[in-house]
Amino acid sequence: MKTLIKVTQKMRKSIGALLLLLFVLTPLLSNSQVNRLSKEERDSLRAIPYPHTLPIFGQRVRNKGIDLPLPLGFMVTYIHQRTEVNLEDPRIALGGSDFVSIDFVDFEPVENYTNVVNFRADAWVFPFLNLYGIYAHSKSDSFVRITFPIELDIHRTPTANTYGFGSVLAYGMEDYFAAFNLNYSWSHTSALDRPVQGRVMSLRLGRSFELGRKNQSINASIGFQNQKITRDSSGELTVDEIFGLLDQDNLNDLKDQIADTAQNWYDDLSLPQKVVVDQLVDLLQDYLDGKDVGQTPLRYNFDKVPVGEWSVQLGVQYNHNKHWWFRLEAGIGRGREQIMTSVNYRFGL
């Protein structure tokens, strides 16, 4: 936990440094000479047939003296993010029994620290429309804290494989540009039974600054991002696995807390809730006595509600030439922080 807190503190410093970089670079580059295409260069472009199949209407754009980026690309992205999620309407079921609400249990917002490696292949189908597919692998550190009727900390490290697709609508005028991104994804997470569906929507506005060499530039952007995920989540753990998450001292403390506090809340529970609590206490006692509690499954279901779904995105991209692009971007919003870096290789056919 201390290590993750240090990582988050470093991430906040990185976001601050990126903000400073954007505000320092923008006025400096705004006062420099921007190398636009001369009339001779535009005439030269018109005279050369467009060499690639994509994008559609690429030749028409070339005839107007506009130079397009290479149409195809592969991108590798690394993302580190922290998100907070509220657990609402929690329900559990032992074995094959029906789900029972445990709304008497108080959860603090769950903190997730996630590292993601994302692979993306894309193509400019039209000069204004880019389509892409993604695959990502992620590993998370999730911290679940129960504060009532017992105090319990649960640490999980789920992994996930994500598949998805998306599109970008782009528009540019002289040195300025706008890009709208929309993608959908499905994450198969080790801790859940069903894939988590996600939707990311973002809008970025920016300016490009040429650096003196042809096709070499820095692009600074600011934008907003909205992310939605499937709220309904369910999974399963065996009772043996659950108790195995805790050491012997924690289990004894857990038993004592149940015994000490039951008289304050137990009598107010419904009959199905009392049955579930009694079963868990009996299984815990058997486990502490060294008895085999078997592989009785504890199924769970809850709604994951993000503390916040919006973030402000600030980015800097360095285009070394028409083939290699490098990007650094940070996002911050209510209950979420993110830093991203990527390498993009572009080519044409």
PDB file of C-alpha atoms in Angstrom, residues 42-43 45-50 57-68:
ATOM      1  CA  ARG A  42       1.560  22.826 -52.587  1.00  0.00           C
ATOM      2  CA  ASP A  43       2.008  22.842 -56.341  1.00  0.00           C
ATOM      3  CA  LEU A  45       2.038  17.941 -53.996  1.00  0.00           C
ATOM      4  CA  ARG A  46      -0.655  18.458 -56.629  1.00  0.00           C
ATOM      5  CA  ALA A  47       1.710  17.207 -59.311  1.00  0.00           C
ATOM      6  CA  ILE A  48       2.537  13.940 -57.500  1.00  0.00           C
ATOM      7  CA  PRO A  49      -0.095  11.136 -57.600  1.00  0.00           C
ATOM      8  CA  TYR A  50      -1.215  10.009 -54.148  1.00  0.00           C
ATOM      9  CA  PHE A  57     -10.443  10.621 -51.372  1.00  0.00           C
ATOM     10  CA  GLY A  58      -6.749  10.918 -50.548  1.00  0.00           C
ATOM     11  CA  GLN A  59      -6.024  12.058 -54.093  1.00  0.00           C
ATOM     12  CA  ARG A  60      -8.670  14.788 -53.898  1.00  0.00           C
ATOM     13  CA  VAL A  61      -7.078  16.113 -50.707  1.00  0.00           C
ATOM     14  CA  ARG A  62      -3.635  15.934 -52.347  1.00  0.00           C
ATOM     15  CA  ASN A  63      -4.987  17.922 -55.291  1.00  0.00           C
ATOM     16  CA  LYS A  64      -5.771  20.742 -52.871  1.00  0.00           C
ATOM     17  CA  GLY A  65      -2.131  20.848 -51.816  1.00  0.00           C
ATOM     18  CA  ILE A  66      -2.711  19.258 -48.421  1.00  0.00           C
ATOM     19  CA  ASP A  67      -0.205  16.706 -47.101  1.00  0.00           C
ATOM     20  CA  LEU A  68      -1.831  13.803 -45.224  1.00  0.00           C
TER      21      LEU A  68
END
